[in-house]
Amino acid sequence: MKLKDLEFKKFIPSDRIEKKVASLAHQINADYEDRTPIFLPVLNGSFMFASDLLKEITIPCRVSFVKISSYAGGTTSTGQLKTLIGHDESLFGLDIIIIEDIVDSGLTLEKLVEDLKNRGAKSVEAVSLLRKQVAREKNIQVKYVGFELEDEFVLGYGLDYDGLGRNLKDIYKQSSPGNSGN
Ligand code: IMP
């Protein structure tokens, strides 16, 4: 599949994603059995994951969206974080679960966790569908991880390449140079 100048091939099919999302939700349901957490999906990338995950959450919970990004439109992190918008309600004393699509450099998550702790959150954890090698090496704290990746660029299931591909139900990865993909 070609999007703009890059070739992508199917990587994680939707049925595998569906099973993983259900298992992540079951772990969260068990761990937060006696609490009423607030989920903070990080827009735009996590919209599809958040929607599927939250349908499997059976404990009482709240949901509020935030937006922050370190990507400027290409395939590598710029390290420049845009300002956080959203969640204007008080988060004081709440158990927060951040919903991320992917943790790459971990800059977005680190910034968000720090911000939420400064606002007096009781606890802050994160669930991410995907985590890249860089974040593992840097030991970025993510309590619930769906799939571990190497340093590869992926799209689909909410993730984009220059704004494209968010609507795809499977996850694709960039084919190696010289590989035509499918
Ligand atoms: P980080 O701050 O470097 O961890 O980047 C996190 C954000 O960058 C994610 O929430 C995504 O929006 C975006 N991102 C990181 N890696 C990819 C990728 O492989 N494909 C698409 N977006 C990505």
PDB file of C-alpha atoms and ligand atoms in Angstrom:
ATOM      1  CA  MET A   1       0.000   0.000   0.000  1.00  0.00           C
ATOM      2  CA  LYS A   2       1.391   3.396  -0.926  1.00  0.00           C
ATOM      3  CA  LEU A   3       0.669   6.594   1.011  1.00  0.00           C
ATOM      4  CA  LYS A   4       2.276   9.719  -0.435  1.00  0.00           C
ATOM      5  CA  ASP A   5       5.973   8.802  -0.955  1.00  0.00           C
ATOM      6  CA  LEU A   6       6.104   5.725   1.325  1.00  0.00           C
ATOM      7  CA  GLU A   7       5.235   2.038   0.957  1.00  0.00           C
ATOM      8  CA  PHE A   8       3.511   0.237   3.830  1.00  0.00           C
ATOM      9  CA  LYS A   9       2.687  -3.414   4.447  1.00  0.00           C
ATOM     10  CA  LYS A  10       0.132  -5.002   6.761  1.00  0.00           C
ATOM     11  CA  PHE A  11       1.685  -5.672  10.163  1.00  0.00           C
ATOM     12  CA  ILE A  12      -0.926  -6.298  12.900  1.00  0.00           C
ATOM     13  CA  PRO A  13      -4.338  -7.426  11.590  1.00  0.00           C
ATOM     14  CA  SER A  14      -7.540  -6.154  13.219  1.00  0.00           C
ATOM     15  CA  ASP A  15      -8.433  -9.506  14.836  1.00  0.00           C
ATOM     16  CA  ARG A  16      -5.125  -9.538  16.752  1.00  0.00           C
ATOM     17  CA  ILE A  17      -5.680  -5.922  17.810  1.00  0.00           C
ATOM     18  CA  GLU A  18      -9.200  -6.764  19.007  1.00  0.00           C
ATOM     19  CA  LYS A  19      -7.966  -9.642  21.212  1.00  0.00           C
ATOM     20  CA  LYS A  20      -5.146  -7.538  22.660  1.00  0.00           C
ATOM     21  CA  VAL A  21      -7.475  -4.619  23.429  1.00  0.00           C
ATOM     22  CA  ALA A  22      -9.866  -6.955  25.273  1.00  0.00           C
ATOM     23  CA  SER A  23      -7.031  -8.414  27.342  1.00  0.00           C
ATOM     24  CA  LEU A  24      -5.713  -4.952  28.279  1.00  0.00           C
ATOM     25  CA  ALA A  25      -9.238  -3.925  29.348  1.00  0.00           C
ATOM     26  CA  HIS A  26      -9.610  -7.061  31.478  1.00  0.00           C
ATOM     27  CA  GLN A  27      -6.363  -6.288  33.331  1.00  0.00           C
ATOM     28  CA  ILE A  28      -7.512  -2.705  33.974  1.00  0.00           C
ATOM     29  CA  ASN A  29     -10.958  -3.888  35.145  1.00  0.00           C
ATOM     30  CA  ALA A  30      -9.263  -6.180  37.669  1.00  0.00           C
ATOM     31  CA  ASP A  31      -6.632  -3.680  38.879  1.00  0.00           C
ATOM     32  CA  TYR A  32      -9.138  -0.808  39.308  1.00  0.00           C
ATOM     33  CA  GLU A  33     -12.014  -2.911  40.656  1.00  0.00           C
ATOM     34  CA  ASP A  34     -12.520  -0.718  43.731  1.00  0.00           C
ATOM     35  CA  ARG A  35     -11.800   2.644  42.116  1.00  0.00           C
ATOM     36  CA  THR A  36     -13.470   5.008  39.651  1.00  0.00           C
ATOM     37  CA  PRO A  37     -10.626   6.095  37.359  1.00  0.00           C
ATOM     38  CA  ILE A  38     -10.697   8.828  34.766  1.00  0.00           C
ATOM     39  CA  PHE A  39      -9.364   7.804  31.336  1.00  0.00           C
ATOM     40  CA  LEU A  40      -7.492  10.467  29.363  1.00  0.00           C
ATOM     41  CA  PRO A  41      -7.165   9.438  25.706  1.00  0.00           C
ATOM     42  CA  VAL A  42      -4.433  11.450  23.970  1.00  0.00           C
ATOM     43  CA  LEU A  43      -5.763  12.816  20.675  1.00  0.00           C
ATOM     44  CA  ASN A  44      -5.549  12.413  17.759  1.00  0.00           C
ATOM     45  CA  GLY A  45      -3.813   9.048  17.495  1.00  0.00           C
ATOM     46  CA  SER A  46      -5.544   7.142  20.300  1.00  0.00           C
ATOM     47  CA  PHE A  47      -9.161   7.800  19.246  1.00  0.00           C
ATOM     48  CA  MET A  48      -9.774   4.331  17.760  1.00  0.00           C
ATOM     49  CA  PHE A  49      -7.907   2.410  20.462  1.00  0.00           C
ATOM     50  CA  ALA A  50      -9.633   4.437  23.200  1.00  0.00           C
ATOM     51  CA  SER A  51     -13.051   3.790  21.717  1.00  0.00           C
ATOM     52  CA  ASP A  52     -12.520   0.006  21.501  1.00  0.00           C
ATOM     53  CA  LEU A  53     -10.794  -0.226  24.903  1.00  0.00           C
ATOM     54  CA  LEU A  54     -13.459   1.770  26.742  1.00  0.00           C
ATOM     55  CA  LYS A  55     -16.227  -0.469  25.368  1.00  0.00           C
ATOM     56  CA  GLU A  56     -14.553  -3.355  27.250  1.00  0.00           C
ATOM     57  CA  ILE A  57     -14.192  -1.419  30.527  1.00  0.00           C
ATOM     58  CA  THR A  58     -16.861  -2.582  32.964  1.00  0.00           C
ATOM     59  CA  ILE A  59     -15.931  -0.622  36.116  1.00  0.00           C
ATOM     60  CA  PRO A  60     -17.407   2.867  36.699  1.00  0.00           C
ATOM     61  CA  CYS A  61     -15.157   5.450  35.019  1.00  0.00           C
ATOM     62  CA  ARG A  62     -14.911   8.916  33.507  1.00  0.00           C
ATOM     63  CA  VAL A  63     -13.419   9.915  30.144  1.00  0.00           C
ATOM     64  CA  SER A  64     -11.858  13.236  29.125  1.00  0.00           C
ATOM     65  CA  PHE A  65      -9.687  13.961  26.081  1.00  0.00           C
ATOM     66  CA  VAL A  66      -6.314  15.709  25.879  1.00  0.00           C
ATOM     67  CA  LYS A  67      -4.167  16.801  22.965  1.00  0.00           C
ATOM     68  CA  ILE A  68      -0.379  17.005  22.952  1.00  0.00           C
ATOM     69  CA  SER A  69       2.146  15.921  20.354  1.00  0.00           C
ATOM     70  CA  SER A  70       5.847  15.872  19.632  1.00  0.00           C
ATOM     71  CA  TYR A  71       5.415  15.006  15.927  1.00  0.00           C
ATOM     72  CA  ALA A  72       5.290  17.759  13.311  1.00  0.00           C
ATOM     73  CA  GLY A  73       3.908  15.687  10.439  1.00  0.00           C
ATOM     74  CA  GLY A  74       6.730  13.404   9.285  1.00  0.00           C
ATOM     75  CA  THR A  75       7.985  10.039  10.496  1.00  0.00           C
ATOM     76  CA  THR A  76      10.374  11.122  13.265  1.00  0.00           C
ATOM     77  CA  SER A  77       9.815  12.825  16.596  1.00  0.00           C
ATOM     78  CA  THR A  78      10.786  16.525  16.624  1.00  0.00           C
ATOM     79  CA  GLY A  79      11.131  16.676  20.389  1.00  0.00           C
ATOM     80  CA  GLN A  80       9.086  19.879  20.299  1.00  0.00           C
ATOM     81  CA  LEU A  81       5.943  19.478  22.365  1.00  0.00           C
ATOM     82  CA  LYS A  82       2.804  21.357  21.496  1.00  0.00           C
ATOM     83  CA  THR A  83       0.749  22.689  24.362  1.00  0.00           C
ATOM     84  CA  LEU A  84      -1.701  20.522  26.187  1.00  0.00           C
ATOM     85  CA  ILE A  85      -5.342  21.374  25.630  1.00  0.00           C
ATOM     86  CA  GLY A  86      -8.462  19.859  27.155  1.00  0.00           C
ATOM     87  CA  HIS A  87      -9.324  18.450  30.602  1.00  0.00           C
ATOM     88  CA  ASP A  88     -10.211  21.801  32.194  1.00  0.00           C
ATOM     89  CA  GLU A  89     -12.063  20.023  35.007  1.00  0.00           C
ATOM     90  CA  SER A  90     -10.223  19.384  38.267  1.00  0.00           C
ATOM     91  CA  LEU A  91      -8.118  16.229  38.360  1.00  0.00           C
ATOM     92  CA  PHE A  92      -7.257  16.641  42.029  1.00  0.00           C
ATOM     93  CA  GLY A  93      -7.369  13.343  43.943  1.00  0.00           C
ATOM     94  CA  LEU A  94      -8.317  11.270  40.889  1.00  0.00           C
ATOM     95  CA  ASP A  95      -6.882   7.983  39.629  1.00  0.00           C
ATOM     96  CA  ILE A  96      -5.852   8.752  36.061  1.00  0.00           C
ATOM     97  CA  ILE A  97      -5.238   6.289  33.240  1.00  0.00           C
ATOM     98  CA  ILE A  98      -3.682   7.892  30.148  1.00  0.00           C
ATOM     99  CA  ILE A  99      -4.629   6.165  26.876  1.00  0.00           C
ATOM    100  CA  GLU A 100      -1.869   6.403  24.238  1.00  0.00           C
ATOM    101  CA  ASP A 101      -1.699   4.911  20.756  1.00  0.00           C
ATOM    102  CA  ILE A 102       2.092   4.578  20.764  1.00  0.00           C
ATOM    103  CA  VAL A 103       5.022   5.538  22.980  1.00  0.00           C
ATOM    104  CA  ASP A 104       8.101   6.338  20.892  1.00  0.00           C
ATOM    105  CA  SER A 105      10.596   8.741  22.520  1.00  0.00           C
ATOM    106  CA  GLY A 106       8.316   8.910  25.552  1.00  0.00           C
ATOM    107  CA  LEU A 107       8.492  12.734  25.579  1.00  0.00           C
ATOM    108  CA  THR A 108       4.732  13.133  25.210  1.00  0.00           C
ATOM    109  CA  LEU A 109       3.980  10.749  28.042  1.00  0.00           C
ATOM    110  CA  GLU A 110       6.644  12.131  30.400  1.00  0.00           C
ATOM    111  CA  LYS A 111       5.362  15.670  29.904  1.00  0.00           C
ATOM    112  CA  LEU A 112       1.762  14.639  30.443  1.00  0.00           C
ATOM    113  CA  VAL A 113       2.477  12.573  33.584  1.00  0.00           C
ATOM    114  CA  GLU A 114       4.418  15.486  35.086  1.00  0.00           C
ATOM    115  CA  ASP A 115       1.603  17.909  34.255  1.00  0.00           C
ATOM    116  CA  LEU A 116      -1.063  15.648  35.779  1.00  0.00           C
ATOM    117  CA  LYS A 117       0.938  15.069  38.949  1.00  0.00           C
ATOM    118  CA  ASN A 118       1.334  18.853  39.310  1.00  0.00           C
ATOM    119  CA  ARG A 119      -2.444  19.120  39.135  1.00  0.00           C
ATOM    120  CA  GLY A 120      -2.742  16.893  42.207  1.00  0.00           C
ATOM    121  CA  ALA A 121      -3.764  13.585  40.634  1.00  0.00           C
ATOM    122  CA  LYS A 122      -3.866  10.744  43.182  1.00  0.00           C
ATOM    123  CA  SER A 123      -2.287   8.249  40.765  1.00  0.00           C
ATOM    124  CA  VAL A 124      -1.216   8.357  37.116  1.00  0.00           C
ATOM    125  CA  GLU A 125      -0.739   5.228  34.965  1.00  0.00           C
ATOM    126  CA  ALA A 126      -0.706   4.698  31.217  1.00  0.00           C
ATOM    127  CA  VAL A 127      -2.020   2.175  28.738  1.00  0.00           C
ATOM    128  CA  SER A 128      -0.480   2.196  25.266  1.00  0.00           C
ATOM    129  CA  LEU A 129      -1.374  -0.088  22.390  1.00  0.00           C
ATOM    130  CA  LEU A 130       2.194   0.094  21.054  1.00  0.00           C
ATOM    131  CA  ARG A 131       5.618   0.825  22.499  1.00  0.00           C
ATOM    132  CA  LYS A 132       8.824   1.324  20.535  1.00  0.00           C
ATOM    133  CA  GLN A 133      12.330   0.224  21.431  1.00  0.00           C
ATOM    134  CA  VAL A 134      13.460   3.775  22.295  1.00  0.00           C
ATOM    135  CA  ALA A 135      10.915   3.995  25.120  1.00  0.00           C
ATOM    136  CA  ARG A 136      11.965   0.590  26.464  1.00  0.00           C
ATOM    137  CA  GLU A 137      15.622   1.628  26.478  1.00  0.00           C
ATOM    138  CA  LYS A 138      14.759   4.869  28.280  1.00  0.00           C
ATOM    139  CA  ASN A 139      12.638   2.861  30.743  1.00  0.00           C
ATOM    140  CA  ILE A 140       9.564   5.028  30.166  1.00  0.00           C
ATOM    141  CA  GLN A 141       6.870   3.831  32.599  1.00  0.00           C
ATOM    142  CA  VAL A 142       3.860   2.348  30.813  1.00  0.00           C
ATOM    143  CA  LYS A 143       1.845  -0.003  33.018  1.00  0.00           C
ATOM    144  CA  TYR A 144      -0.180  -1.653  30.237  1.00  0.00           C
ATOM    145  CA  VAL A 145       1.396  -2.268  26.799  1.00  0.00           C
ATOM    146  CA  GLY A 146      -0.295  -4.033  23.882  1.00  0.00           C
ATOM    147  CA  PHE A 147       2.493  -4.739  21.393  1.00  0.00           C
ATOM    148  CA  GLU A 148       6.237  -4.089  21.628  1.00  0.00           C
ATOM    149  CA  LEU A 149       7.837  -2.720  18.417  1.00  0.00           C
ATOM    150  CA  GLU A 150      11.351  -2.158  17.170  1.00  0.00           C
ATOM    151  CA  ASP A 151      12.227   1.280  15.833  1.00  0.00           C
ATOM    152  CA  GLU A 152       9.774   1.119  12.928  1.00  0.00           C
ATOM    153  CA  PHE A 153       7.203   3.588  11.624  1.00  0.00           C
ATOM    154  CA  VAL A 154       3.617   2.365  11.740  1.00  0.00           C
ATOM    155  CA  LEU A 155       0.210   3.691  10.756  1.00  0.00           C
ATOM    156  CA  GLY A 156      -3.462   2.747  10.821  1.00  0.00           C
ATOM    157  CA  TYR A 157      -5.893   2.162  13.706  1.00  0.00           C
ATOM    158  CA  GLY A 158      -5.688   5.855  14.599  1.00  0.00           C
ATOM    159  CA  LEU A 159      -2.016   6.381  13.751  1.00  0.00           C
ATOM    160  CA  ASP A 160      -1.154   8.588  10.786  1.00  0.00           C
ATOM    161  CA  TYR A 161       1.540   9.415   8.309  1.00  0.00           C
ATOM    162  CA  ASP A 162       1.255  13.122   7.547  1.00  0.00           C
ATOM    163  CA  GLY A 163      -2.441  13.049   8.430  1.00  0.00           C
ATOM    164  CA  LEU A 164      -3.211   9.952   6.339  1.00  0.00           C
ATOM    165  CA  GLY A 165      -4.112   6.399   7.355  1.00  0.00           C
ATOM    166  CA  ARG A 166      -5.876   6.983  10.675  1.00  0.00           C
ATOM    167  CA  ASN A 167      -9.054   5.323   9.384  1.00  0.00           C
ATOM    168  CA  LEU A 168      -7.455   1.932   8.594  1.00  0.00           C
ATOM    169  CA  LYS A 169      -8.607  -0.939  10.816  1.00  0.00           C
ATOM    170  CA  ASP A 170      -5.307  -2.849  10.634  1.00  0.00           C
ATOM    171  CA  ILE A 171      -1.850  -1.559  11.606  1.00  0.00           C
ATOM    172  CA  TYR A 172       0.703  -1.208   8.791  1.00  0.00           C
ATOM    173  CA  LYS A 173       4.436  -0.666   8.923  1.00  0.00           C
ATOM    174  CA  GLN A 174       6.764   1.094   6.565  1.00  0.00           C
ATOM    175  CA  SER A 175       8.389  -1.395   4.183  1.00  0.00           C
ATOM    176  CA  SER A 176      12.175  -1.492   4.078  1.00  0.00           C
ATOM    177  CA  PRO A 177      13.786   0.423   1.198  1.00  0.00           C
ATOM    178  CA  GLY A 178      13.624  -1.653  -1.983  1.00  0.00           C
ATOM    179  CA  ASN A 179      10.745  -3.751  -0.600  1.00  0.00           C
ATOM    180  CA  SER A 180       7.532  -3.082  -2.484  1.00  0.00           C
ATOM    181  CA  GLY A 181       5.268  -4.182   0.425  1.00  0.00           C
ATOM    182  CA  ASN A 182       1.641  -5.170  -0.287  1.00  0.00           C
TER     183      ASN A 182
HETATM  184  P1  IMP B   1       6.732  10.344  21.587  1.00  0.00           P
HETATM  185  O1  IMP B   1       6.496  11.624  22.331  1.00  0.00           O
HETATM  186  O2  IMP B   1       8.003  10.372  20.785  1.00  0.00           O
HETATM  187  O3  IMP B   1       6.648   9.114  22.482  1.00  0.00           O
HETATM  188  O4  IMP B   1       5.642  10.219  20.477  1.00  0.00           O
HETATM  189  C1  IMP B   1       4.333   9.950  20.768  1.00  0.00           C
HETATM  190  C2  IMP B   1       3.407  10.362  19.650  1.00  0.00           C
HETATM  191  O5  IMP B   1       4.068  10.429  18.369  1.00  0.00           O
HETATM  192  C3  IMP B   1       2.327   9.300  19.492  1.00  0.00           C
HETATM  193  O6  IMP B   1       1.230   9.576  20.324  1.00  0.00           O
HETATM  194  C4  IMP B   1       2.006   9.386  18.014  1.00  0.00           C
HETATM  195  O7  IMP B   1       1.013  10.349  17.789  1.00  0.00           O
HETATM  196  C5  IMP B   1       3.304   9.826  17.354  1.00  0.00           C
HETATM  197  N1  IMP B   1       4.037   8.653  16.805  1.00  0.00           N
HETATM  198  C6  IMP B   1       5.126   8.056  17.333  1.00  0.00           C
HETATM  199  N2  IMP B   1       5.532   7.012  16.581  1.00  0.00           N
HETATM  200  C7  IMP B   1       4.659   6.943  15.543  1.00  0.00           C
HETATM  201  C8  IMP B   1       4.532   6.037  14.422  1.00  0.00           C
HETATM  202  O8  IMP B   1       5.291   5.074  14.209  1.00  0.00           O
HETATM  203  N3  IMP B   1       3.483   6.293  13.583  1.00  0.00           N
HETATM  204  C9  IMP B   1       2.621   7.323  13.750  1.00  0.00           C
HETATM  205  N4  IMP B   1       2.711   8.180  14.784  1.00  0.00           N
HETATM  206  C10 IMP B   1       3.711   7.997  15.680  1.00  0.00           C
END
